């Protein structure tokens, strides 16, 4: 009989097979044979005792942190921009991914190795893998959707509301969640004699290098590369606009450019925030997917238990898992520290006693900069409509007050 012991893979990319020779010896009445894996299992228990509790605790923090952002979303000040809606949906995807990773560590590592619980079938593991992989693809597609959203808001701000409607956004979020699940589950249902069509749900196709791993790698990599390319275009556009406003201010010595210059700066800050999320995603899930395509049990470039030994597998598998876990736990802090609207909604949900200080009415931060309240000399709040085109054919007339005041509220877009 064979037992599978997960090596903290998080994606089941590291799996070791150990044969119970002692049981076979007793049934065949042959002379006793020393189990060569006894010491390995003892070492695994010691290693897992140190690794599993901290990893599970950090995952629990990730679930609570991302879940708090999702639960407090109803406290966001209306109207909620598409950017914030996508961020909340991405936080929900991160909370879901953290929860699945935590269940995976318990089922694939804690129970079989630490508690010695044997698995009769792999059906639960198959279901877990479907949701785990689809959750990773959902997060990836959310980042791509955020990039498209910010690209439209930057390049065509006046047409933004006509392109990104609430109905389209709801449909998009639904597809971002449901399509990866359907696609991943189809592999477990359609292959004859494998996956759920196997009596014990053994999904052999998953453990070898083949169409499945290649497809997942492509579906993960292409949107991520496209996301980085789109943000390069956005940054180039915004930095040119910022340089133009700086030049205009120096030549004219006028402060009339300040509203739109501040708006460009707010957009830049929001883009840098999203890029921080994307870069940490590349560093964590990107390495995980790279490991997924390189190491497996059959036909991969590195074969587990041949090219990669047990202890090397533990080291690489735990390292990959730790990167993903830290990423999932870090996202709530990125949202709350750099996106003021989300921070205010979390503060409002949790209550003042956790944060101290009073909330100031008025400006809601960079993500609501389209009509950010400013104090006038008489003490009243005024609205500065700054969601206007970033560049003009004449950099010296682009900041005239008459030009600024003529813009309509309908031009608000991805960054309000």
CSV table of C-alpha atoms in Angstrom, one decimal:
chain,number,residue,atom,x,y,z
A,1,UNK,CA,0.0,0.0,0.0
A,2,UNK,CA,1.2,3.5,-0.7
A,3,UNK,CA,0.7,6.6,1.5
A,4,UNK,CA,1.1,10.2,0.2
A,5,UNK,CA,2.7,12.7,2.4
A,6,UNK,CA,2.4,16.3,1.3
A,7,UNK,CA,5.6,18.3,1.6
A,8,UNK,CA,4.0,21.7,2.3
A,9,UNK,CA,3.4,22.2,-1.3
A,10,UNK,CA,0.3,24.4,-1.3
A,11,UNK,CA,-0.2,23.3,-4.9
A,12,UNK,CA,0.5,19.6,-4.4
A,13,UNK,CA,3.7,20.0,-6.5
A,14,UNK,CA,5.8,18.2,-3.9
A,15,UNK,CA,4.6,14.7,-3.2
A,16,UNK,CA,6.6,11.8,-1.8
A,17,UNK,CA,5.5,8.1,-1.9
A,18,UNK,CA,6.6,5.9,0.9
A,19,UNK,CA,6.0,2.2,0.9
A,20,UNK,CA,4.9,0.4,4.1
A,21,UNK,CA,7.3,-2.5,3.8
A,22,UNK,CA,6.8,-3.6,7.3
A,23,UNK,CA,3.1,-4.4,6.7
A,24,UNK,CA,4.0,-6.4,3.5
A,25,UNK,CA,6.6,-8.3,5.5
A,26,UNK,CA,4.1,-9.4,8.2
A,27,UNK,CA,1.5,-10.6,5.7
A,28,UNK,CA,4.0,-12.6,3.7
A,29,UNK,CA,5.9,-14.0,6.7
A,30,UNK,CA,9.2,-13.0,5.3
A,31,UNK,CA,12.1,-11.9,7.5
A,32,UNK,CA,11.8,-8.5,9.0
A,33,UNK,CA,13.0,-5.6,6.8
A,34,UNK,CA,14.0,-2.3,8.3
A,35,UNK,CA,11.9,0.5,7.0
A,36,UNK,CA,14.3,2.9,5.4
A,37,UNK,CA,11.8,5.8,5.7
A,38,UNK,CA,11.3,5.6,9.4
A,39,UNK,CA,13.9,8.3,10.2
A,40,UNK,CA,12.6,10.5,7.4
A,41,UNK,CA,9.1,10.4,8.8
A,42,UNK,CA,10.4,11.2,12.3
A,43,UNK,CA,12.3,14.2,10.8
A,44,UNK,CA,9.2,15.3,8.9
A,45,UNK,CA,7.2,15.4,12.1
A,46,UNK,CA,9.8,17.5,13.8
A,47,UNK,CA,10.0,19.9,10.8
A,48,UNK,CA,6.3,20.1,10.4
A,49,UNK,CA,5.9,20.8,14.2
A,50,UNK,CA,8.0,24.0,13.6
A,51,UNK,CA,6.6,25.0,10.2
A,52,UNK,CA,2.9,24.3,10.3
A,53,UNK,CA,1.7,26.3,13.3
A,54,UNK,CA,3.3,29.7,12.2
A,55,UNK,CA,2.1,29.2,8.6
A,56,UNK,CA,-1.5,28.4,9.7
A,57,UNK,CA,-1.5,31.4,12.1
A,58,UNK,CA,-0.3,33.8,9.3
A,59,UNK,CA,-2.9,32.3,6.9
A,60,UNK,CA,-5.6,32.9,9.6
A,61,UNK,CA,-4.4,36.5,9.9
A,62,UNK,CA,-4.7,36.8,6.1
A,63,UNK,CA,-8.2,35.4,6.1
A,64,UNK,CA,-9.3,37.9,8.9
A,65,UNK,CA,-7.5,40.9,7.3
A,66,UNK,CA,-8.9,40.4,3.8
A,67,UNK,CA,-12.3,39.3,5.2
A,68,UNK,CA,-12.5,42.6,7.2
A,69,UNK,CA,-12.0,44.6,4.0
A,70,UNK,CA,-14.7,42.7,2.3
A,71,UNK,CA,-17.2,42.9,5.2
A,72,UNK,CA,-16.5,46.6,5.7
A,73,UNK,CA,-17.1,47.4,2.0
A,74,UNK,CA,-20.6,48.5,2.7
A,75,UNK,CA,-19.1,51.4,4.7
A,76,UNK,CA,-17.4,52.8,1.5
A,77,UNK,CA,-18.7,56.3,0.7
A,78,UNK,CA,-21.0,56.3,-2.3
A,79,UNK,CA,-20.6,56.3,-5.2
A,80,UNK,CA,-18.1,53.5,-5.0
A,81,UNK,CA,-15.6,53.6,-7.9
A,82,UNK,CA,-15.0,50.5,-10.1
A,83,UNK,CA,-11.4,50.5,-8.9
A,84,UNK,CA,-12.6,50.1,-5.3
A,85,UNK,CA,-15.1,47.5,-6.2
A,86,UNK,CA,-12.4,45.4,-8.0
A,87,UNK,CA,-10.1,45.9,-5.0
A,88,UNK,CA,-12.8,44.5,-2.6
A,89,UNK,CA,-13.4,41.6,-5.0
A,90,UNK,CA,-9.6,40.9,-5.1
A,91,UNK,CA,-9.5,41.0,-1.3
A,92,UNK,CA,-12.3,38.4,-1.2
A,93,UNK,CA,-10.2,36.2,-3.6
A,94,UNK,CA,-7.2,36.6,-1.3
A,95,UNK,CA,-9.3,35.6,1.7
A,96,UNK,CA,-10.6,32.6,-0.2
A,97,UNK,CA,-7.1,31.6,-1.3
A,98,UNK,CA,-5.7,31.9,2.2
A,99,UNK,CA,-8.6,29.8,3.6
A,100,UNK,CA,-8.0,27.1,1.0
A,101,UNK,CA,-4.2,27.1,1.7
A,102,UNK,CA,-4.9,26.7,5.4
A,103,UNK,CA,-7.2,23.7,4.7
A,104,UNK,CA,-4.7,22.2,2.3
A,105,UNK,CA,-1.9,22.4,5.0
A,106,UNK,CA,-4.2,20.7,7.5
A,107,UNK,CA,-5.5,18.0,5.1
A,108,UNK,CA,-2.3,17.3,3.2
A,109,UNK,CA,0.4,17.8,5.8
A,110,UNK,CA,-0.9,17.9,9.4
A,111,UNK,CA,-3.3,15.0,9.2
A,112,UNK,CA,-1.3,12.4,7.2
A,113,UNK,CA,2.2,13.2,8.7
A,114,UNK,CA,1.6,14.6,12.2
A,115,UNK,CA,-1.6,12.6,13.1
A,116,UNK,CA,-1.0,9.5,10.9
A,117,UNK,CA,-4.5,9.7,9.3
A,118,UNK,CA,-4.6,7.7,6.1
A,119,UNK,CA,-6.6,8.8,3.1
A,120,UNK,CA,-9.1,6.3,1.6
A,121,UNK,CA,-9.8,8.4,-1.5
A,122,UNK,CA,-8.4,11.6,-3.1
A,123,UNK,CA,-11.8,13.1,-3.9
A,124,UNK,CA,-11.6,15.8,-1.2
A,125,UNK,CA,-8.1,16.6,-2.4
A,126,UNK,CA,-9.4,17.0,-6.0
A,127,UNK,CA,-12.1,19.4,-4.9
A,128,UNK,CA,-9.5,21.4,-2.9
A,129,UNK,CA,-7.2,21.6,-5.9
A,130,UNK,CA,-10.0,22.8,-8.2
A,131,UNK,CA,-10.8,25.7,-5.9
A,132,UNK,CA,-7.2,26.4,-5.1
A,133,UNK,CA,-6.0,26.7,-8.7
A,134,UNK,CA,-9.1,28.6,-9.8
A,135,UNK,CA,-8.6,31.0,-6.9
A,136,UNK,CA,-5.1,31.8,-8.0
A,137,UNK,CA,-6.3,32.4,-11.6
A,138,UNK,CA,-9.1,34.6,-10.2
A,139,UNK,CA,-6.6,36.8,-8.4
A,140,UNK,CA,-4.5,37.0,-11.5
A,141,UNK,CA,-7.5,38.0,-13.7
A,142,UNK,CA,-8.5,40.6,-11.1
A,143,UNK,CA,-5.1,42.3,-11.5
A,144,UNK,CA,-5.5,42.3,-15.3
A,145,UNK,CA,-9.0,43.8,-14.9
A,146,UNK,CA,-7.6,46.5,-12.6
A,147,UNK,CA,-5.0,47.4,-15.2
A,148,UNK,CA,-7.6,47.6,-18.0
A,149,UNK,CA,-9.8,49.8,-15.7
A,150,UNK,CA,-7.0,52.2,-14.9
A,151,UNK,CA,-5.9,52.3,-18.6
A,152,UNK,CA,-9.4,53.4,-19.7
A,153,UNK,CA,-9.6,56.0,-17.0
A,154,UNK,CA,-6.2,57.4,-17.9
A,155,UNK,CA,-6.4,57.4,-21.7
A,156,UNK,CA,-10.1,58.2,-22.1
A,157,UNK,CA,-11.4,59.8,-18.9
A,158,UNK,CA,-14.3,61.5,-20.6
A,159,UNK,CA,-15.6,58.3,-22.0
A,160,UNK,CA,-14.9,56.2,-19.0
A,161,UNK,CA,-18.4,56.1,-17.5
A,162,UNK,CA,-19.8,55.1,-20.9
A,163,UNK,CA,-17.4,52.2,-21.2
A,164,UNK,CA,-17.2,51.0,-17.5
A,165,UNK,CA,-20.8,50.7,-16.4
A,166,UNK,CA,-22.1,49.2,-13.2
A,167,UNK,CA,-23.8,46.4,-15.1
A,168,UNK,CA,-20.7,45.5,-17.1
A,169,UNK,CA,-18.6,45.6,-13.9
A,170,UNK,CA,-20.9,43.2,-12.1
A,171,UNK,CA,-20.8,40.8,-15.0
A,172,UNK,CA,-17.1,41.0,-15.2
A,173,UNK,CA,-16.6,40.2,-11.5
A,174,UNK,CA,-19.0,37.3,-11.8
A,175,UNK,CA,-17.0,35.9,-14.8
A,176,UNK,CA,-13.7,36.4,-13.0
A,177,UNK,CA,-14.9,34.1,-10.2
A,178,UNK,CA,-16.9,31.5,-12.1
A,179,UNK,CA,-14.9,30.9,-15.3
A,180,UNK,CA,-11.7,29.7,-13.6
A,181,UNK,CA,-13.7,27.3,-11.5
A,182,UNK,CA,-15.5,25.8,-14.5
A,183,UNK,CA,-12.3,25.6,-16.5
A,184,UNK,CA,-10.3,23.9,-13.8
A,185,UNK,CA,-13.1,21.5,-12.8
A,186,UNK,CA,-13.5,20.4,-16.4
A,187,UNK,CA,-10.0,18.7,-16.3
A,188,UNK,CA,-11.1,16.6,-13.4
A,189,UNK,CA,-14.3,15.5,-15.1
A,190,UNK,CA,-13.5,15.0,-18.7
A,191,UNK,CA,-10.4,12.7,-18.7
A,192,UNK,CA,-11.5,9.0,-18.8
A,193,UNK,CA,-10.2,6.9,-15.9
A,194,UNK,CA,-8.7,9.9,-14.2
A,195,UNK,CA,-9.9,12.6,-11.7
A,196,UNK,CA,-13.5,12.2,-10.6
A,197,UNK,CA,-13.9,9.4,-13.2
A,198,UNK,CA,-11.5,7.3,-11.2
A,199,UNK,CA,-13.0,5.2,-8.3
A,200,UNK,CA,-10.7,6.9,-5.8
A,201,UNK,CA,-10.4,10.2,-7.6
A,202,UNK,CA,-6.7,9.8,-8.3
A,203,UNK,CA,-5.8,12.6,-10.6
A,204,UNK,CA,-2.7,11.3,-12.4
A,205,UNK,CA,-2.8,14.0,-15.0
A,206,UNK,CA,-2.1,16.6,-12.3
A,207,UNK,CA,1.1,14.9,-11.1
A,208,UNK,CA,2.9,14.8,-14.4
A,209,UNK,CA,4.1,17.3,-16.9
A,210,UNK,CA,1.5,17.7,-19.6
A,211,UNK,CA,-1.3,19.8,-21.1
A,212,UNK,CA,-2.8,20.7,-17.7
A,213,UNK,CA,0.3,22.2,-16.2
A,214,UNK,CA,1.3,23.9,-19.4
A,215,UNK,CA,-2.2,25.4,-19.8
A,216,UNK,CA,-2.3,26.7,-16.2
A,217,UNK,CA,1.2,28.2,-16.7
A,218,UNK,CA,0.1,30.0,-19.9
A,219,UNK,CA,-3.2,31.2,-18.4
A,220,UNK,CA,-1.3,32.6,-15.4
A,221,UNK,CA,1.6,34.2,-17.3
A,222,UNK,CA,0.0,35.9,-20.2
A,223,UNK,CA,-2.5,38.1,-18.2
A,224,UNK,CA,0.3,39.0,-15.8
A,225,UNK,CA,2.7,40.1,-18.5
A,226,UNK,CA,-0.1,42.0,-20.2
A,227,UNK,CA,-0.8,43.7,-16.8
A,228,UNK,CA,2.8,44.8,-16.5
A,229,UNK,CA,2.8,46.1,-20.0
A,230,UNK,CA,-0.4,48.1,-19.5
A,231,UNK,CA,1.0,49.7,-16.3
A,232,UNK,CA,4.2,50.7,-18.2
A,233,UNK,CA,2.0,52.6,-20.7
A,234,UNK,CA,0.0,54.2,-17.9
A,235,UNK,CA,3.1,55.3,-16.0
A,236,UNK,CA,4.7,56.7,-19.1
A,237,UNK,CA,1.5,58.8,-19.8
A,238,UNK,CA,1.2,60.1,-16.3
A,239,UNK,CA,4.8,60.9,-15.9
A,240,UNK,CA,4.7,62.9,-19.1
A,241,UNK,CA,1.6,64.8,-17.9
A,242,UNK,CA,3.3,65.5,-14.6
A,243,UNK,CA,6.4,66.8,-16.3
A,244,UNK,CA,4.3,69.0,-18.6
A,245,UNK,CA,2.4,70.6,-15.6
A,246,UNK,CA,5.7,71.2,-13.8
A,247,UNK,CA,7.1,72.9,-16.9
A,248,UNK,CA,4.0,75.1,-17.3
A,249,UNK,CA,4.1,76.1,-13.6
A,250,UNK,CA,7.8,77.1,-13.9
A,251,UNK,CA,7.2,79.2,-17.1
A,252,UNK,CA,4.0,81.0,-16.1
A,253,UNK,CA,4.7,81.1,-12.4
A,254,UNK,CA,1.0,80.5,-11.9
A,255,UNK,CA,-0.7,78.1,-9.5
A,256,UNK,CA,-3.7,77.5,-11.8
A,257,UNK,CA,-2.3,74.1,-12.7
A,258,UNK,CA,-2.4,72.9,-9.1
A,259,UNK,CA,-5.8,71.1,-9.2
A,260,UNK,CA,-5.0,69.0,-12.2
A,261,UNK,CA,-1.4,68.5,-11.2
A,262,UNK,CA,-2.6,67.2,-7.8
A,263,UNK,CA,-5.0,64.9,-9.7
A,264,UNK,CA,-2.1,63.5,-11.8
A,265,UNK,CA,-0.2,62.9,-8.6
A,266,UNK,CA,-3.1,61.1,-7.1
A,267,UNK,CA,-3.4,58.9,-10.1
A,268,UNK,CA,0.3,58.2,-9.9
A,269,UNK,CA,0.0,57.2,-6.3
A,270,UNK,CA,-2.9,54.9,-7.0
A,271,UNK,CA,-1.0,53.3,-9.9
A,272,UNK,CA,2.1,52.8,-7.7
A,273,UNK,CA,-0.2,51.1,-5.1
A,274,UNK,CA,-1.6,48.7,-7.7
A,275,UNK,CA,1.9,48.0,-9.0
A,276,UNK,CA,3.0,47.2,-5.4
A,277,UNK,CA,0.2,44.6,-5.3
A,278,UNK,CA,1.1,43.3,-8.8
A,279,UNK,CA,4.9,43.1,-8.0
A,280,UNK,CA,4.3,41.1,-4.8
A,281,UNK,CA,1.9,38.9,-6.7
A,282,UNK,CA,4.6,38.2,-9.3
A,283,UNK,CA,7.2,37.5,-6.6
A,284,UNK,CA,4.9,35.0,-4.7
A,285,UNK,CA,2.4,33.3,-7.0
A,286,UNK,CA,4.8,33.7,-9.9
A,287,UNK,CA,7.5,31.7,-8.2
A,288,UNK,CA,4.9,29.2,-7.1
A,289,UNK,CA,3.6,28.7,-10.7
A,290,UNK,CA,7.2,28.4,-11.9
A,291,UNK,CA,7.9,25.7,-9.4
A,292,UNK,CA,4.6,24.1,-10.5
A,293,UNK,CA,5.8,23.8,-14.1
A,294,UNK,CA,9.3,22.7,-13.3
A,295,UNK,CA,8.9,20.1,-10.6
A,296,UNK,CA,6.5,17.1,-10.6
A,297,UNK,CA,6.4,13.3,-10.3
A,298,UNK,CA,6.6,12.4,-14.0
A,299,UNK,CA,8.2,14.0,-17.1
A,300,UNK,CA,9.0,17.4,-15.6
A,301,UNK,CA,12.4,19.0,-15.9
A,302,UNK,CA,13.0,18.1,-12.2
A,303,UNK,CA,11.5,14.8,-11.0
A,304,UNK,CA,10.5,14.6,-7.4
A,305,UNK,CA,12.4,11.8,-5.4
A,306,UNK,CA,14.9,11.7,-8.3
A,307,UNK,CA,16.3,15.2,-9.0
A,308,UNK,CA,14.7,16.7,-5.9
A,309,UNK,CA,15.0,14.7,-2.7
A,310,UNK,CA,12.7,14.8,0.3
A,311,UNK,CA,14.6,17.4,2.3
A,312,UNK,CA,15.2,19.6,-0.7
A,313,UNK,CA,11.5,19.3,-1.5
A,314,UNK,CA,10.6,20.4,2.0
A,315,UNK,CA,12.9,23.4,1.7
A,316,UNK,CA,11.6,24.5,-1.7
A,317,UNK,CA,8.0,23.7,-1.0
A,318,UNK,CA,8.0,25.5,2.3
A,319,UNK,CA,9.8,28.5,0.8
A,320,UNK,CA,7.2,28.8,-2.0
A,321,UNK,CA,4.4,28.5,0.5
A,322,UNK,CA,5.8,31.1,2.8
A,323,UNK,CA,6.1,33.6,-0.1
A,324,UNK,CA,2.5,33.1,-1.0
A,325,UNK,CA,1.3,33.2,2.6
A,326,UNK,CA,3.2,36.5,3.3
A,327,UNK,CA,1.7,37.9,0.1
A,328,UNK,CA,-1.8,37.1,1.2
A,329,UNK,CA,-1.2,38.5,4.7
A,330,UNK,CA,0.4,41.7,3.3
A,331,UNK,CA,-2.4,42.7,1.0
A,332,UNK,CA,-4.8,44.0,3.7
A,333,UNK,CA,-2.0,46.3,5.0
A,334,UNK,CA,-1.3,47.6,1.4
A,335,UNK,CA,-5.0,48.4,1.0
A,336,UNK,CA,-5.5,50.1,4.3
A,337,UNK,CA,-2.2,52.0,4.3
A,338,UNK,CA,-2.3,53.4,0.7
A,339,UNK,CA,-6.0,53.6,-0.2
A,340,UNK,CA,-7.8,56.0,2.1
A,341,UNK,CA,-11.3,55.1,1.2
A,342,UNK,CA,-10.7,51.5,2.2
A,343,UNK,CA,-8.9,52.6,5.4
A,344,UNK,CA,-11.9,54.8,6.3
A,345,UNK,CA,-14.4,52.0,5.7
A,346,UNK,CA,-12.4,49.6,7.9
A,347,UNK,CA,-12.1,52.2,10.6
A,348,UNK,CA,-15.8,52.9,10.4
A,349,UNK,CA,-16.6,49.2,10.6
A,350,UNK,CA,-14.3,48.3,13.5
A,351,UNK,CA,-15.0,51.5,15.5
A,352,UNK,CA,-13.0,54.4,16.8
A,353,UNK,CA,-11.7,52.6,19.8
A,354,UNK,CA,-9.3,50.6,17.7
A,355,UNK,CA,-7.8,53.6,15.8
A,356,UNK,CA,-8.2,56.6,18.0
A,357,UNK,CA,-8.6,60.2,16.8
A,358,UNK,CA,-11.6,61.6,15.0
A,359,UNK,CA,-12.5,61.3,11.4
A,360,UNK,CA,-12.3,64.5,9.4
A,361,UNK,CA,-15.0,65.2,6.9
A,362,UNK,CA,-14.1,66.3,3.4
A,363,UNK,CA,-11.4,64.8,1.2
A,364,UNK,CA,-11.5,61.1,0.9
A,365,UNK,CA,-8.0,60.6,-0.5
A,366,UNK,CA,-6.4,59.9,-3.7
A,367,UNK,CA,-9.0,57.4,-4.9
A,368,UNK,CA,-11.7,60.0,-4.5
A,369,UNK,CA,-9.8,62.9,-5.8
A,370,UNK,CA,-12.2,63.9,-8.6
A,371,UNK,CA,-14.2,66.0,-6.2
A,372,UNK,CA,-11.9,66.3,-3.2
A,373,UNK,CA,-13.2,68.9,-0.8
A,374,UNK,CA,-10.9,71.8,-0.2
A,375,UNK,CA,-11.2,74.6,2.4
A,376,UNK,CA,-11.9,78.0,1.0
A,377,UNK,CA,-10.7,81.2,2.8
A,378,UNK,CA,-14.2,81.7,4.2
A,379,UNK,CA,-14.2,78.3,5.8
A,380,UNK,CA,-16.6,76.6,3.4
A,381,UNK,CA,-15.7,73.4,1.5
A,382,UNK,CA,-15.5,73.8,-2.2
A,383,UNK,CA,-15.3,71.2,-5.0
A,384,UNK,CA,-12.6,71.2,-7.5
A,385,UNK,CA,-13.5,69.2,-10.6
A,386,UNK,CA,-10.1,67.9,-11.6
A,387,UNK,CA,-11.0,64.8,-13.6
A,388,UNK,CA,-10.0,66.5,-16.9
A,389,UNK,CA,-7.8,65.4,-19.8
A,390,UNK,CA,-4.2,65.2,-18.7
A,391,UNK,CA,-2.5,66.6,-21.8
A,392,UNK,CA,-3.3,69.4,-24.2
A,393,UNK,CA,-1.8,70.7,-27.4
A,394,UNK,CA,-1.0,73.9,-25.6
A,395,UNK,CA,0.7,73.3,-22.2
A,396,UNK,CA,0.4,77.0,-21.4
A,397,UNK,CA,-3.4,77.2,-21.7
A,398,UNK,CA,-4.2,73.8,-20.2
A,399,UNK,CA,-4.4,75.1,-16.7
A,400,UNK,CA,-6.7,78.1,-17.2
A,401,UNK,CA,-9.5,78.3,-14.7
A,402,UNK,CA,-12.1,78.7,-17.4
A,403,UNK,CA,-10.9,75.3,-18.8
A,404,UNK,CA,-11.0,73.7,-15.4
A,405,UNK,CA,-14.4,74.9,-14.5
A,406,UNK,CA,-16.0,73.9,-17.8
A,407,UNK,CA,-15.5,70.2,-17.2
A,408,UNK,CA,-18.4,68.1,-16.2
A,409,UNK,CA,-18.8,65.6,-13.4
A,410,UNK,CA,-19.6,62.9,-15.9
A,411,UNK,CA,-15.8,62.7,-16.7
A,412,UNK,CA,-15.1,61.0,-13.3
A,413,UNK,CA,-13.5,57.7,-13.9
A,414,UNK,CA,-11.3,55.0,-12.6
A,415,UNK,CA,-9.6,57.0,-9.9
A,416,UNK,CA,-12.5,58.7,-8.1
